[in-house]
Short mmCIF file of C-alpha atoms in Angstrom, two decimals:
data_model
loop_
_atom_site.label_atom_id
_atom_site.label_comp_id
_atom_site.label_asym_id
_atom_site.label_seq_id
_atom_site.Cartn_x
_atom_site.Cartn_y
_atom_site.Cartn_z
CA MET D 1 21.07 -34.67 -8.14
CA PRO D 2 24.00 -33.00 -9.58
CA GLU D 3 25.46 -30.10 -7.99
CA LEU D 4 26.10 -26.80 -9.52
CA SER D 5 29.75 -26.11 -10.12
CA LYS D 6 29.65 -22.90 -7.94
CA PRO D 7 27.46 -22.87 -4.79
CA ALA D 8 25.18 -20.19 -4.20
CA THR D 9 25.94 -17.64 -1.42
CA SER D 10 23.84 -15.26 0.55
CA SER D 11 26.86 -12.74 1.14
CA ARG D 12 25.72 -10.04 -1.28
CA LYS D 13 24.53 -6.52 -0.90
CA ILE D 14 21.14 -5.24 -2.00
CA ASN D 15 21.29 -3.98 -5.51
CA LYS D 16 19.78 -0.98 -7.12
CA ILE D 17 16.68 -2.64 -8.58
CA GLU D 18 15.85 -4.05 -5.15
CA ILE D 19 16.28 -0.86 -3.58
CA ALA D 20 14.07 0.95 -6.25
CA MET D 21 11.40 -1.52 -5.93
CA LEU D 22 11.27 -1.66 -2.26
CA THR D 23 11.39 2.19 -1.90
CA ILE D 24 8.27 2.34 -4.17
CA VAL D 25 6.43 -0.35 -2.44
CA PHE D 26 7.17 1.01 1.09
CA ALA D 27 6.48 4.44 0.01
CA LEU D 28 3.09 3.51 -1.28
CA VAL D 29 2.42 1.43 1.99
CA ILE D 30 3.52 4.23 4.31
CA ALA D 31 1.41 6.60 2.22
CA GLY D 32 -1.55 4.30 2.68
CA ILE D 33 -1.05 4.20 6.55
CA VAL D 34 -1.08 8.06 6.68
CA ILE D 35 -4.09 8.31 4.32
CA CYS D 36 -5.99 5.68 6.26
CA PHE D 37 -5.67 7.56 9.64
CA VAL D 38 -6.36 10.97 7.97
CA ASN D 39 -9.23 9.94 5.73
CA LYS D 40 -10.21 6.32 6.07
CA GLN D 41 -13.22 6.73 3.57
CA TRP D 42 -10.80 8.10 0.75
CA PHE D 43 -8.33 5.40 1.57
CA GLU D 44 -10.95 2.80 0.92
CA ASP D 45 -12.97 4.40 -1.80
CA VAL D 46 -10.01 5.89 -3.71
CA TYR D 47 -6.60 4.90 -2.75
CA THR D 48 -7.38 1.10 -2.57
CA SER D 49 -10.42 0.91 -4.65
CA GLU D 50 -11.18 -1.81 -7.14
CA ASP D 51 -9.50 -1.00 -10.40
CA GLY D 52 -7.65 1.73 -8.72
CA PHE D 53 -3.95 2.60 -8.76
CA ILE D 54 -2.90 0.20 -6.14
CA GLU D 55 -4.67 -2.88 -7.63
CA ASN D 56 -3.62 -2.09 -11.31
CA PHE D 57 0.11 -1.54 -10.01
CA THR D 58 0.04 -5.05 -8.37
CA VAL D 59 -0.20 -6.50 -11.89
CA PHE D 60 3.19 -5.07 -12.81
CA PRO D 61 5.42 -7.20 -10.52
CA LEU D 62 3.25 -10.27 -11.27
CA SER D 63 3.64 -9.74 -14.96
CA VAL D 64 7.40 -9.26 -14.75
CA ALA D 65 7.57 -12.50 -12.44
CA VAL D 66 5.78 -14.33 -15.24
CA VAL D 67 8.06 -13.15 -17.99
CA THR D 68 11.13 -13.92 -15.58
CA ALA D 69 10.03 -17.44 -15.07
CA ILE D 70 9.46 -18.01 -18.83
CA VAL D 71 13.03 -16.66 -19.53
CA TYR D 72 14.60 -18.91 -17.03
CA LEU D 73 12.66 -21.82 -18.72
CA VAL D 74 13.85 -20.80 -22.19
CA LYS D 75 17.48 -20.39 -21.20
CA LEU D 76 17.97 -23.21 -18.67
CA ALA D 77 15.56 -25.91 -19.30
CA SER D 78 17.99 -27.92 -21.25
CA LYS D 79 20.76 -27.58 -18.35
CA ARG D 80 18.63 -28.14 -15.28
CA SER D 81 16.39 -30.87 -13.87
CA TRP D 82 12.73 -31.64 -14.66
CA MET D 83 11.96 -30.34 -11.20
CA PHE D 84 13.51 -26.93 -12.17
CA ILE D 85 11.22 -26.91 -15.30
CA LEU D 86 8.24 -27.80 -13.08
CA CYS D 87 9.09 -25.14 -10.42
CA MET D 88 9.44 -22.35 -13.12
CA SER D 89 6.29 -23.43 -14.94
CA VAL D 90 4.32 -23.39 -11.70
CA ALA D 91 5.84 -19.84 -10.82
CA ALA D 92 4.79 -18.57 -14.27
CA LEU D 93 1.30 -20.04 -13.93
CA PHE D 94 0.86 -18.75 -10.54
CA GLY D 95 1.99 -15.31 -11.45
CA PHE D 96 -0.39 -15.29 -14.39
CA PHE D 97 -3.33 -16.58 -12.24
CA VAL D 98 -2.93 -14.05 -9.60
CA ALA D 99 -2.37 -11.23 -12.12
CA GLY D 100 -5.56 -12.37 -13.97
CA GLU D 101 -7.61 -12.44 -10.76
CA GLU D 102 -6.25 -8.93 -9.83
CA ILE D 103 -7.90 -7.63 -12.96
CA SER D 104 -10.98 -10.08 -13.06
CA TRP D 105 -9.40 -11.51 -16.26
CA GLY D 106 -9.86 -8.18 -18.03
CA GLN D 107 -13.57 -8.11 -17.46
CA ARG D 108 -13.61 -4.36 -16.57
CA ILE D 109 -11.12 -3.57 -19.31
CA PHE D 110 -13.22 -5.17 -22.03
CA HIS D 111 -16.52 -4.25 -20.49
CA VAL D 112 -17.59 -7.96 -20.25
CA GLU D 113 -20.63 -8.63 -18.25
CA SER D 114 -20.34 -11.38 -15.39
CA SER D 115 -22.39 -14.55 -16.05
CA GLU D 116 -25.37 -15.53 -13.99
CA PHE D 117 -23.21 -17.88 -11.98
CA PHE D 118 -20.73 -15.12 -10.86
CA LEU D 119 -23.51 -12.53 -10.20
CA GLU D 120 -25.09 -15.04 -7.76
CA ASN D 121 -21.89 -16.38 -6.17
CA ASN D 122 -19.34 -13.61 -6.28
CA ALA D 123 -19.23 -11.08 -3.50
CA GLN D 124 -18.37 -8.35 -6.00
CA HIS D 125 -20.31 -9.81 -8.94
CA GLU D 126 -17.04 -10.13 -10.84
CA THR D 127 -15.58 -12.98 -13.03
CA ASN D 128 -12.80 -14.09 -10.58
CA LEU D 129 -12.43 -16.74 -8.07
CA HIS D 130 -11.05 -14.91 -4.86
CA ASN D 131 -14.29 -13.02 -4.34
CA MET D 132 -16.44 -16.16 -4.61
CA VAL D 133 -18.56 -16.92 -1.51
CA VAL D 134 -19.09 -20.47 -0.17
CA ASP D 135 -21.44 -20.91 2.74
CA GLY D 136 -21.15 -17.37 3.65
CA GLU D 137 -17.36 -17.14 3.58
CA LYS D 138 -15.37 -15.42 0.87
CA VAL D 139 -12.95 -17.82 -0.94
CA ASN D 140 -10.42 -15.06 -0.46
CA LYS D 141 -10.53 -15.25 3.19
CA ILE D 142 -10.29 -19.16 3.21
CA VAL D 143 -7.64 -19.77 0.63
CA PHE D 144 -6.03 -16.61 -0.39
CA THR D 145 -5.60 -15.39 3.24
CA TRP D 146 -5.07 -18.31 5.61
CA LEU D 147 -3.83 -21.01 3.47
CA LEU D 148 -1.69 -18.78 1.27
CA GLY D 149 -0.47 -16.83 4.36
CA LEU D 150 0.75 -20.08 5.94
CA THR D 151 2.52 -21.19 2.74
CA VAL D 152 4.18 -17.75 2.43
CA ALA D 153 5.27 -18.02 6.19
CA LEU D 154 6.97 -21.45 5.71
CA TYR D 155 8.44 -20.32 2.33
CA LEU D 156 9.93 -17.09 3.91
CA PHE D 157 11.08 -18.54 7.15
CA LEU D 158 11.44 -22.28 7.22
CA LEU D 159 12.95 -22.82 3.86
CA PRO D 160 15.88 -20.35 4.20
CA TRP D 161 16.67 -22.05 7.64
CA LEU D 162 16.65 -25.54 6.14
CA TYR D 163 18.74 -24.32 3.06
CA ALA D 164 21.39 -22.97 5.35
CA LYS D 165 21.38 -25.73 7.88
CA LYS D 166 20.81 -29.01 6.00
CA PRO D 167 23.23 -29.75 3.23
CA GLY D 168 20.90 -32.46 1.82
CA VAL D 169 18.00 -30.22 1.66
CA LYS D 170 20.29 -27.43 -0.06
CA ARG D 171 21.27 -29.83 -2.69
CA PHE D 172 17.63 -30.83 -3.46
CA ILE D 173 16.45 -27.22 -3.39
CA ASP D 174 19.10 -26.15 -5.91
CA TRP D 175 18.53 -29.19 -7.96
CA ALA D 176 14.77 -28.57 -8.03
CA GLY D 177 15.23 -24.96 -8.86
CA ILE D 178 13.31 -23.48 -5.89
CA PRO D 179 14.36 -19.81 -5.34
CA VAL D 180 15.48 -19.25 -1.78
CA PRO D 181 14.41 -15.75 -0.21
CA HIS D 182 17.51 -13.72 0.58
CA ARG D 183 17.57 -12.10 4.06
CA VAL D 184 17.03 -8.81 2.60
CA GLN D 185 13.58 -10.01 1.16
CA ILE D 186 12.83 -11.64 4.36
CA ILE D 187 13.31 -8.44 6.28
CA ALA D 188 11.24 -6.64 3.78
CA ALA D 189 8.39 -9.13 4.23
CA ILE D 190 8.61 -8.85 7.99
CA ALA D 191 8.36 -5.02 7.70
CA LEU D 192 5.52 -5.27 5.12
CA PHE D 193 3.48 -7.35 7.40
CA VAL D 194 4.06 -4.94 10.38
CA CYS D 195 3.11 -1.94 8.28
CA ILE D 196 -0.01 -3.68 6.92
CA GLY D 197 -1.07 -4.66 10.54
CA ILE D 198 -1.04 -0.94 11.51
CA ILE D 199 -3.66 0.06 8.77
CA PRO D 200 -7.14 0.02 10.45
CA SER D 201 -8.94 -1.06 7.36
CA SER D 202 -9.84 -4.33 5.70
CA LYS D 203 -8.81 -2.86 2.35
CA ASN D 204 -5.25 -3.12 3.65
CA SER D 205 -5.12 -6.28 1.87
CA GLU D 206 -4.66 -4.41 -1.46
CA LEU D 207 -1.38 -3.08 -0.14
CA LEU D 208 -0.46 -6.30 1.26
CA GLU D 209 -1.02 -8.05 -2.22
CA LEU D 210 1.13 -5.28 -3.86
CA GLY D 211 3.96 -5.89 -1.24
CA ILE D 212 3.94 -9.69 -1.51
CA SER D 213 3.81 -9.64 -5.34
CA SER D 214 6.87 -7.26 -5.49
CA ILE D 215 8.84 -9.39 -2.95
CA PHE D 216 7.84 -12.49 -4.97
CA LEU D 217 9.32 -10.90 -8.07
CA LEU D 218 12.54 -9.87 -6.14
CA ILE D 219 12.97 -13.47 -4.89
CA LEU D 220 12.64 -14.89 -8.28
CA LEU D 221 15.07 -12.33 -9.75
CA TYR D 222 17.67 -12.34 -6.89
CA PRO D 223 17.19 -15.50 -4.73
CA GLN D 224 19.83 -16.52 -2.27
CA ASN D 225 20.73 -19.59 -4.65
CA VAL D 226 20.98 -17.03 -7.50
CA ALA D 227 23.71 -19.34 -9.17
CA VAL D 228 20.92 -21.73 -10.01
CA PHE D 229 19.28 -19.22 -12.39
CA ARG D 230 22.27 -17.79 -14.21
CA THR D 231 23.51 -19.46 -17.36
CA ASP D 232 27.06 -18.60 -16.48
CA LYS D 233 26.91 -20.82 -13.41
CA ALA D 234 25.46 -23.86 -15.27
#
C-alpha cells in the first residue's frame, strides 16, 4: 500500500461552504423543532410531508455527493488503488440509491402508478424499498434506522479514532480511499442527533435524513484525509 507524498491533516478551519451548508441544515432543523411544538399537525402534514420541501431538499446533497464521487473517479482512478475505485463507486451508488428512494424513483414526478406488489406490500403504496412492510415491520425501521444507524455511529466515531491512533489502519484507509470524518462534521452530527431527539414526532426522521445526507456530502468534499482526494497531492 503506497503512502501519499503528503499526509492528511485534521488541523484545518471550517470553510465557507461547510458553514453555509450547516447553517442552512440547522436553521431548518431548529425551525422544525419550533414548528412541531407550536403546531405538530402542520409540522407533520406540511413541513415534513411526502414530496414536501424537506424531502425534496434532501435530494440535493445526495445528488451533489454522487457527482463528487464520480469526479473523484474520473480524476483519480488512474492514480489510486482499486479499493479507492470501489469505495467511490459505492459512495456514488449509495447516494444515487438513497436519492432515488427519497423521490420514489420519480414515481410522483412522472405520475407513474405503483404495481400491485407495491400497493400490497408498501406502507405508503409507493415504488420504493424503505417503506416496504415485512411481517408487520417497515423495512425503513429494520434496515434504514437500526442497521444504518449503527453503521453511521461506527463510521463517525470509531473510524476517526482508529485513523488517529493506529498508523497501520491510517495507511490502509488512505490507500482504500475511505473519507474520514473531520471533527467539525462529527460535532455537527452529534448536534443533529440531539436536535432530532427533541422533536416529538416520528416525522423527525425527514429532518434527520436531510442532516445526515448533508453531512455525508461534507465528509466526501472535505474529509480529514483530504489529501487522498486531491490531484495535487497524488
